[in-house]
JSON list of C-alpha atoms in Angstrom, two decimals:
[
{"chain": "A", "resi": 12, "resn": "MET", "atom": "CA", "xyz": [-13.27, 12.93, 18.81]},
{"chain": "A", "resi": 13, "resn": "ASN", "atom": "CA", "xyz": [-9.53, 12.22, 18.68]},
{"chain": "A", "resi": 14, "resn": "LEU", "atom": "CA", "xyz": [-9.99, 9.41, 21.22]},
{"chain": "A", "resi": 15, "resn": "LEU", "atom": "CA", "xyz": [-12.70, 7.87, 19.03]},
{"chain": "A", "resi": 16, "resn": "LYS", "atom": "CA", "xyz": [-10.36, 7.86, 16.01]},
{"chain": "A", "resi": 17, "resn": "LYS", "atom": "CA", "xyz": [-7.65, 6.19, 18.08]},
{"chain": "A", "resi": 18, "resn": "LEU", "atom": "CA", "xyz": [-10.07, 3.52, 19.31]},
{"chain": "A", "resi": 19, "resn": "ILE", "atom": "CA", "xyz": [-11.24, 2.81, 15.76]},
{"chain": "A", "resi": 20, "resn": "PHE", "atom": "CA", "xyz": [-7.62, 2.63, 14.60]},
{"chain": "A", "resi": 21, "resn": "VAL", "atom": "CA", "xyz": [-6.70, 0.17, 17.38]},
{"chain": "A", "resi": 22, "resn": "PHE", "atom": "CA", "xyz": [-9.78, -1.93, 16.63]},
{"chain": "A", "resi": 23, "resn": "LEU", "atom": "CA", "xyz": [-8.89, -2.13, 12.93]},
{"chain": "A", "resi": 24, "resn": "ILE", "atom": "CA", "xyz": [-5.30, -3.09, 13.69]},
{"chain": "A", "resi": 25, "resn": "ILE", "atom": "CA", "xyz": [-6.34, -5.77, 16.14]},
{"chain": "A", "resi": 26, "resn": "SER", "atom": "CA", "xyz": [-8.91, -7.19, 13.74]},
{"chain": "A", "resi": 27, "resn": "CYS", "atom": "CA", "xyz": [-6.30, -7.40, 10.95]},
{"chain": "A", "resi": 28, "resn": "CYS", "atom": "CA", "xyz": [-3.57, -8.82, 13.13]},
{"chain": "A", "resi": 29, "resn": "CYS", "atom": "CA", "xyz": [-5.65, -11.73, 14.32]},
{"chain": "A", "resi": 30, "resn": "SER", "atom": "CA", "xyz": [-4.11, -15.11, 13.78]},
{"chain": "A", "resi": 31, "resn": "GLN", "atom": "CA", "xyz": [-4.17, -16.66, 10.35]},
{"chain": "A", "resi": 32, "resn": "HIS", "atom": "CA", "xyz": [-4.93, -19.92, 12.06]},
{"chain": "A", "resi": 33, "resn": "GLY", "atom": "CA", "xyz": [-8.54, -18.96, 12.76]},
{"chain": "A", "resi": 34, "resn": "SER", "atom": "CA", "xyz": [-11.11, -20.87, 10.78]},
{"chain": "A", "resi": 35, "resn": "THR", "atom": "CA", "xyz": [-12.10, -17.99, 8.47]},
{"chain": "A", "resi": 36, "resn": "ALA", "atom": "CA", "xyz": [-8.51, -16.95, 7.79]},
{"chain": "A", "resi": 37, "resn": "ALA", "atom": "CA", "xyz": [-7.36, -20.49, 7.16]},
{"chain": "A", "resi": 38, "resn": "VAL", "atom": "CA", "xyz": [-10.15, -21.14, 4.66]},
{"chain": "A", "resi": 39, "resn": "GLU", "atom": "CA", "xyz": [-9.47, -17.86, 2.86]},
{"chain": "A", "resi": 40, "resn": "ASP", "atom": "CA", "xyz": [-5.70, -18.41, 2.80]},
{"chain": "A", "resi": 41, "resn": "GLU", "atom": "CA", "xyz": [-6.12, -21.82, 1.22]},
{"chain": "A", "resi": 42, "resn": "LYS", "atom": "CA", "xyz": [-7.69, -20.25, -1.84]},
{"chain": "A", "resi": 43, "resn": "SER", "atom": "CA", "xyz": [-5.36, -20.13, -4.78]},
{"chain": "A", "resi": 44, "resn": "ALA", "atom": "CA", "xyz": [-4.00, -16.72, -5.75]},
{"chain": "A", "resi": 45, "resn": "GLU", "atom": "CA", "xyz": [-5.42, -17.46, -9.19]},
{"chain": "A", "resi": 46, "resn": "ASP", "atom": "CA", "xyz": [-8.94, -17.42, -7.70]},
{"chain": "A", "resi": 47, "resn": "GLU", "atom": "CA", "xyz": [-8.61, -13.65, -7.17]},
{"chain": "A", "resi": 48, "resn": "PRO", "atom": "CA", "xyz": [-8.36, -11.12, -9.99]},
{"chain": "A", "resi": 49, "resn": "LEU", "atom": "CA", "xyz": [-5.03, -9.28, -10.21]},
{"chain": "A", "resi": 50, "resn": "ASP", "atom": "CA", "xyz": [-6.59, -6.06, -8.84]},
{"chain": "A", "resi": 51, "resn": "GLY", "atom": "CA", "xyz": [-7.53, -7.92, -5.64]},
{"chain": "A", "resi": 52, "resn": "GLY", "atom": "CA", "xyz": [-10.54, -5.64, -5.22]},
{"chain": "A", "resi": 53, "resn": "PHE", "atom": "CA", "xyz": [-8.47, -2.41, -5.38]},
{"chain": "A", "resi": 54, "resn": "GLY", "atom": "CA", "xyz": [-10.01, -1.39, -8.70]},
{"chain": "A", "resi": 55, "resn": "THR", "atom": "CA", "xyz": [-9.69, -2.18, -12.36]},
{"chain": "A", "resi": 56, "resn": "ASN", "atom": "CA", "xyz": [-8.91, 1.46, -13.28]},
{"chain": "A", "resi": 57, "resn": "ILE", "atom": "CA", "xyz": [-5.34, 0.81, -12.15]},
{"chain": "A", "resi": 58, "resn": "THR", "atom": "CA", "xyz": [-2.83, -1.36, -14.03]},
{"chain": "A", "resi": 59, "resn": "TRP", "atom": "CA", "xyz": [-1.76, -4.05, -11.56]},
{"chain": "A", "resi": 60, "resn": "TRP", "atom": "CA", "xyz": [1.24, -6.37, -11.71]},
{"chain": "A", "resi": 61, "resn": "ASN", "atom": "CA", "xyz": [2.22, -9.47, -9.79]},
{"chain": "A", "resi": 62, "resn": "LEU", "atom": "CA", "xyz": [5.56, -9.29, -7.97]},
{"chain": "A", "resi": 63, "resn": "ASP", "atom": "CA", "xyz": [7.81, -10.97, -10.54]},
{"chain": "A", "resi": 64, "resn": "GLU", "atom": "CA", "xyz": [6.36, -9.13, -13.53]},
{"chain": "A", "resi": 65, "resn": "GLY", "atom": "CA", "xyz": [6.31, -5.89, -11.55]},
{"chain": "A", "resi": 66, "resn": "LEU", "atom": "CA", "xyz": [10.00, -6.18, -10.70]},
{"chain": "A", "resi": 67, "resn": "ASP", "atom": "CA", "xyz": [10.80, -6.85, -14.36]},
{"chain": "A", "resi": 68, "resn": "HIS", "atom": "CA", "xyz": [8.69, -3.85, -15.40]},
{"chain": "A", "resi": 69, "resn": "CYS", "atom": "CA", "xyz": [10.47, -1.62, -12.88]},
{"chain": "A", "resi": 70, "resn": "ASN", "atom": "CA", "xyz": [13.88, -2.71, -14.15]},
{"chain": "A", "resi": 71, "resn": "THR", "atom": "CA", "xyz": [12.88, -2.14, -17.76]},
{"chain": "A", "resi": 72, "resn": "THR", "atom": "CA", "xyz": [11.20, 1.25, -17.27]},
{"chain": "A", "resi": 73, "resn": "THR", "atom": "CA", "xyz": [13.03, 2.49, -14.12]},
{"chain": "A", "resi": 74, "resn": "LYS", "atom": "CA", "xyz": [9.58, 3.32, -12.73]},
{"chain": "A", "resi": 75, "resn": "PRO", "atom": "CA", "xyz": [9.27, 3.12, -8.95]},
{"chain": "A", "resi": 76, "resn": "MET", "atom": "CA", "xyz": [6.98, 0.52, -7.41]},
{"chain": "A", "resi": 77, "resn": "MET", "atom": "CA", "xyz": [4.02, 1.03, -5.11]},
{"chain": "A", "resi": 78, "resn": "MET", "atom": "CA", "xyz": [3.27, -2.24, -3.35]},
{"chain": "A", "resi": 79, "resn": "ILE", "atom": "CA", "xyz": [0.03, -3.10, -1.54]},
{"chain": "A", "resi": 80, "resn": "ILE", "atom": "CA", "xyz": [0.31, -6.03, 0.88]},
{"chain": "A", "resi": 81, "resn": "HIS", "atom": "CA", "xyz": [-3.03, -7.32, 2.13]},
{"chain": "A", "resi": 82, "resn": "LYS", "atom": "CA", "xyz": [-5.18, -10.31, 2.97]},
{"chain": "A", "resi": 83, "resn": "THR", "atom": "CA", "xyz": [-8.59, -11.08, 1.51]},
{"chain": "A", "resi": 84, "resn": "TRP", "atom": "CA", "xyz": [-10.06, -11.80, 4.96]},
{"chain": "A", "resi": 85, "resn": "CYS", "atom": "CA", "xyz": [-8.87, -8.53, 6.54]},
{"chain": "A", "resi": 86, "resn": "PRO", "atom": "CA", "xyz": [-11.56, -5.89, 7.32]},
{"chain": "A", "resi": 87, "resn": "ALA", "atom": "CA", "xyz": [-9.06, -2.99, 7.29]},
{"chain": "A", "resi": 88, "resn": "CYS", "atom": "CA", "xyz": [-7.82, -4.19, 3.90]},
{"chain": "A", "resi": 89, "resn": "ASN", "atom": "CA", "xyz": [-11.38, -4.04, 2.58]},
{"chain": "A", "resi": 90, "resn": "THR", "atom": "CA", "xyz": [-11.67, -0.47, 3.85]},
{"chain": "A", "resi": 91, "resn": "LEU", "atom": "CA", "xyz": [-8.45, 0.44, 2.03]},
{"chain": "A", "resi": 92, "resn": "LYS", "atom": "CA", "xyz": [-9.85, -1.12, -1.17]},
{"chain": "A", "resi": 93, "resn": "GLU", "atom": "CA", "xyz": [-12.74, 1.36, -1.02]},
{"chain": "A", "resi": 94, "resn": "CYS", "atom": "CA", "xyz": [-10.23, 4.23, -0.75]},
{"chain": "A", "resi": 95, "resn": "PHE", "atom": "CA", "xyz": [-8.60, 3.10, -4.00]},
{"chain": "A", "resi": 96, "resn": "ILE", "atom": "CA", "xyz": [-11.86, 2.49, -5.82]},
{"chain": "A", "resi": 97, "resn": "ASN", "atom": "CA", "xyz": [-13.36, 5.85, -4.82]},
{"chain": "A", "resi": 98, "resn": "SER", "atom": "CA", "xyz": [-10.32, 8.09, -5.35]},
{"chain": "A", "resi": 99, "resn": "THR", "atom": "CA", "xyz": [-9.77, 9.27, -8.92]},
{"chain": "A", "resi": 100, "resn": "LEU", "atom": "CA", "xyz": [-6.57, 10.98, -7.71]},
{"chain": "A", "resi": 101, "resn": "ILE", "atom": "CA", "xyz": [-5.09, 7.65, -6.52]},
{"chain": "A", "resi": 102, "resn": "GLN", "atom": "CA", "xyz": [-6.03, 6.14, -9.87]},
{"chain": "A", "resi": 103, "resn": "GLU", "atom": "CA", "xyz": [-4.39, 9.02, -11.78]},
{"chain": "A", "resi": 104, "resn": "LEU", "atom": "CA", "xyz": [-1.23, 9.05, -9.65]},
{"chain": "A", "resi": 105, "resn": "SER", "atom": "CA", "xyz": [-0.87, 5.27, -10.07]},
{"chain": "A", "resi": 106, "resn": "GLN", "atom": "CA", "xyz": [0.33, 5.89, -13.65]},
{"chain": "A", "resi": 107, "resn": "PHE", "atom": "CA", "xyz": [3.66, 7.07, -12.19]},
{"chain": "A", "resi": 108, "resn": "PHE", "atom": "CA", "xyz": [4.25, 3.71, -10.49]},
{"chain": "A", "resi": 109, "resn": "THR", "atom": "CA", "xyz": [4.44, 0.03, -11.22]},
{"chain": "A", "resi": 110, "resn": "MET", "atom": "CA", "xyz": [1.51, -0.99, -9.03]},
{"chain": "A", "resi": 111, "resn": "VAL", "atom": "CA", "xyz": [2.03, -4.37, -7.35]},
{"chain": "A", "resi": 112, "resn": "ASN", "atom": "CA", "xyz": [-0.69, -6.09, -5.41]},
{"chain": "A", "resi": 113, "resn": "LEU", "atom": "CA", "xyz": [0.35, -8.89, -3.04]},
{"chain": "A", "resi": 114, "resn": "MET", "atom": "CA", "xyz": [-2.37, -10.83, -1.28]},
{"chain": "A", "resi": 115, "resn": "ASP", "atom": "CA", "xyz": [-2.67, -13.96, 0.78]},
{"chain": "A", "resi": 116, "resn": "GLN", "atom": "CA", "xyz": [-0.05, -16.57, -0.25]},
{"chain": "A", "resi": 117, "resn": "GLU", "atom": "CA", "xyz": [1.67, -14.16, -2.64]},
{"chain": "A", "resi": 118, "resn": "VAL", "atom": "CA", "xyz": [3.16, -12.22, 0.28]},
{"chain": "A", "resi": 119, "resn": "PRO", "atom": "CA", "xyz": [6.81, -13.26, 0.69]},
{"chain": "A", "resi": 120, "resn": "GLU", "atom": "CA", "xyz": [8.18, -13.77, 4.21]},
{"chain": "A", "resi": 121, "resn": "SER", "atom": "CA", "xyz": [10.80, -11.10, 3.57]},
{"chain": "A", "resi": 122, "resn": "GLU", "atom": "CA", "xyz": [11.77, -8.83, 6.45]},
{"chain": "A", "resi": 123, "resn": "ALA", "atom": "CA", "xyz": [12.57, -6.13, 3.87]},
{"chain": "A", "resi": 124, "resn": "LEU", "atom": "CA", "xyz": [8.85, -5.94, 3.08]},
{"chain": "A", "resi": 125, "resn": "ALA", "atom": "CA", "xyz": [7.97, -5.57, 6.77]},
{"chain": "A", "resi": 126, "resn": "PRO", "atom": "CA", "xyz": [10.10, -2.64, 7.97]},
{"chain": "A", "resi": 127, "resn": "ASP", "atom": "CA", "xyz": [8.01, -2.30, 11.14]},
{"chain": "A", "resi": 128, "resn": "GLY", "atom": "CA", "xyz": [6.16, -5.61, 11.31]},
{"chain": "A", "resi": 129, "resn": "HIS", "atom": "CA", "xyz": [4.02, -8.16, 9.45]},
{"chain": "A", "resi": 130, "resn": "TYR", "atom": "CA", "xyz": [0.60, -6.50, 9.68]},
{"chain": "A", "resi": 131, "resn": "PHE", "atom": "CA", "xyz": [-2.05, -5.85, 7.05]},
{"chain": "A", "resi": 132, "resn": "PRO", "atom": "CA", "xyz": [-2.60, -3.81, 5.02]},
{"chain": "A", "resi": 133, "resn": "ARG", "atom": "CA", "xyz": [0.77, -2.20, 4.27]},
{"chain": "A", "resi": 134, "resn": "ILE", "atom": "CA", "xyz": [1.72, 0.14, 1.44]},
{"chain": "A", "resi": 135, "resn": "LEU", "atom": "CA", "xyz": [5.39, 0.33, 0.55]},
{"chain": "A", "resi": 136, "resn": "PHE", "atom": "CA", "xyz": [7.22, 2.39, -2.05]},
{"chain": "A", "resi": 137, "resn": "LEU", "atom": "CA", "xyz": [10.24, 0.78, -3.72]},
{"chain": "A", "resi": 138, "resn": "THR", "atom": "CA", "xyz": [12.93, 2.02, -6.05]},
{"chain": "A", "resi": 139, "resn": "TYR", "atom": "CA", "xyz": [13.02, 0.57, -9.56]},
{"chain": "A", "resi": 140, "resn": "ASP", "atom": "CA", "xyz": [15.65, -1.92, -8.36]},
{"chain": "A", "resi": 141, "resn": "GLY", "atom": "CA", "xyz": [13.43, -3.21, -5.53]},
{"chain": "A", "resi": 142, "resn": "GLN", "atom": "CA", "xyz": [14.72, -1.31, -2.47]},
{"chain": "A", "resi": 143, "resn": "VAL", "atom": "CA", "xyz": [12.06, -0.28, 0.06]},
{"chain": "A", "resi": 144, "resn": "VAL", "atom": "CA", "xyz": [12.11, 3.47, 0.78]},
{"chain": "A", "resi": 145, "resn": "VAL", "atom": "CA", "xyz": [11.41, 3.39, 4.52]},
{"chain": "A", "resi": 146, "resn": "ASP", "atom": "CA", "xyz": [11.01, 7.17, 4.79]},
{"chain": "A", "resi": 147, "resn": "LEU", "atom": "CA", "xyz": [7.84, 7.14, 2.68]},
{"chain": "A", "resi": 148, "resn": "GLN", "atom": "CA", "xyz": [5.28, 6.46, 5.40]},
{"chain": "A", "resi": 149, "resn": "ASN", "atom": "CA", "xyz": [1.66, 7.25, 6.14]},
{"chain": "A", "resi": 150, "resn": "PRO", "atom": "CA", "xyz": [1.61, 10.92, 7.23]},
{"chain": "A", "resi": 151, "resn": "GLU", "atom": "CA", "xyz": [-1.35, 10.12, 9.50]},
{"chain": "A", "resi": 152, "resn": "ALA", "atom": "CA", "xyz": [0.38, 7.19, 11.23]},
{"chain": "A", "resi": 153, "resn": "GLY", "atom": "CA", "xyz": [1.29, 7.17, 14.88]},
{"chain": "A", "resi": 154, "resn": "LYS", "atom": "CA", "xyz": [4.51, 5.69, 16.21]},
{"chain": "A", "resi": 155, "resn": "LYS", "atom": "CA", "xyz": [3.54, 2.16, 15.18]},
{"chain": "A", "resi": 156, "resn": "TYR", "atom": "CA", "xyz": [2.20, 0.74, 11.92]},
{"chain": "A", "resi": 157, "resn": "LEU", "atom": "CA", "xyz": [3.91, 3.40, 9.80]},
{"chain": "A", "resi": 158, "resn": "TYR", "atom": "CA", "xyz": [2.85, 1.80, 6.50]},
{"chain": "A", "resi": 159, "resn": "TYR", "atom": "CA", "xyz": [-0.78, 1.17, 7.44]},
{"chain": "A", "resi": 160, "resn": "TYR", "atom": "CA", "xyz": [-3.10, 3.50, 5.51]},
{"chain": "A", "resi": 161, "resn": "PHE", "atom": "CA", "xyz": [-6.74, 4.05, 6.33]},
{"chain": "A", "resi": 162, "resn": "THR", "atom": "CA", "xyz": [-7.75, 7.17, 4.34]},
{"chain": "A", "resi": 163, "resn": "SER", "atom": "CA", "xyz": [-7.61, 8.16, 0.69]},
{"chain": "A", "resi": 164, "resn": "LYS", "atom": "CA", "xyz": [-6.00, 11.46, 1.64]},
{"chain": "A", "resi": 165, "resn": "ALA", "atom": "CA", "xyz": [-3.04, 9.75, 3.32]},
{"chain": "A", "resi": 166, "resn": "VAL", "atom": "CA", "xyz": [-2.48, 7.48, 0.30]},
{"chain": "A", "resi": 167, "resn": "GLU", "atom": "CA", "xyz": [-2.68, 10.47, -2.06]},
{"chain": "A", "resi": 168, "resn": "VAL", "atom": "CA", "xyz": [-0.21, 12.52, 0.02]},
{"chain": "A", "resi": 169, "resn": "SER", "atom": "CA", "xyz": [2.29, 9.65, 0.16]},
{"chain": "A", "resi": 170, "resn": "MET", "atom": "CA", "xyz": [1.95, 9.00, -3.56]},
{"chain": "A", "resi": 171, "resn": "ALA", "atom": "CA", "xyz": [2.60, 12.69, -4.28]},
{"chain": "A", "resi": 172, "resn": "LYS", "atom": "CA", "xyz": [5.66, 12.67, -1.98]},
{"chain": "A", "resi": 173, "resn": "ALA", "atom": "CA", "xyz": [6.94, 9.53, -3.68]},
{"chain": "A", "resi": 174, "resn": "ILE", "atom": "CA", "xyz": [6.51, 11.07, -7.13]},
{"chain": "A", "resi": 175, "resn": "ARG", "atom": "CA", "xyz": [8.45, 14.17, -6.05]},
{"chain": "A", "resi": 176, "resn": "LEU", "atom": "CA", "xyz": [11.20, 11.96, -4.62]},
{"chain": "A", "resi": 177, "resn": "PHE", "atom": "CA", "xyz": [11.50, 9.44, -7.44]},
{"chain": "A", "resi": 178, "resn": "TYR", "atom": "CA", "xyz": [11.14, 11.92, -10.29]},
{"chain": "A", "resi": 179, "resn": "ASN", "atom": "CA", "xyz": [13.35, 14.59, -8.64]},
{"chain": "A", "resi": 180, "resn": "ILE", "atom": "CA", "xyz": [10.64, 17.24, -8.60]},
{"chain": "A", "resi": 181, "resn": "VAL", "atom": "CA", "xyz": [11.79, 20.15, -6.50]},
{"chain": "A", "resi": 182, "resn": "GLU", "atom": "CA", "xyz": [9.40, 22.83, -5.39]},
{"chain": "A", "resi": 183, "resn": "GLU", "atom": "CA", "xyz": [10.87, 26.22, -6.22]},
{"chain": "A", "resi": 184, "resn": "LYS", "atom": "CA", "xyz": [10.52, 28.75, -3.44]},
{"chain": "A", "resi": 185, "resn": "THR", "atom": "CA", "xyz": [9.96, 32.35, -4.42]},
{"chain": "A", "resi": 186, "resn": "ASN", "atom": "CA", "xyz": [9.64, 35.53, -2.45]},
{"chain": "A", "resi": 187, "resn": "GLU", "atom": "CA", "xyz": [6.57, 36.63, -4.38]},
{"chain": "A", "resi": 188, "resn": "LEU", "atom": "CA", "xyz": [3.28, 37.10, -2.60]}
]
């Protein structure tokens, strides 16, 4: 069973990392960012921001940012969209973040937004002043593709860890049974 999961994971990565120069990818990438709604298919129950407005909102509110980087033509990205749409916990936890959705041409060529490579999808957590927190990674990830998420549970766990980190929530340990 574990081998099957690994094979599926590798297949999804390979299918998302295929060249943008393929005919389907090129046609999709030529679409204007304005052709897609701001949620990019990740659900309208979440308040989404574009990058510039999201950075301004973070600076004004000192809220941390959760950034989704994806492509419209990517099958693994579409799977991740379903995780967001079907998880009420992700939707509830999103209130603690400025949620930024970058797709297609909106994705800057910044190395800071690709701590371990330019693959899709990636989820990054940033401080209110725009610094990527590289230690907030998918708990289910292997040694590569540390910011690639493929289950709702992994997204929920990372969001909870980020909330504890950004909002200085410390779990008190007691000796009680």
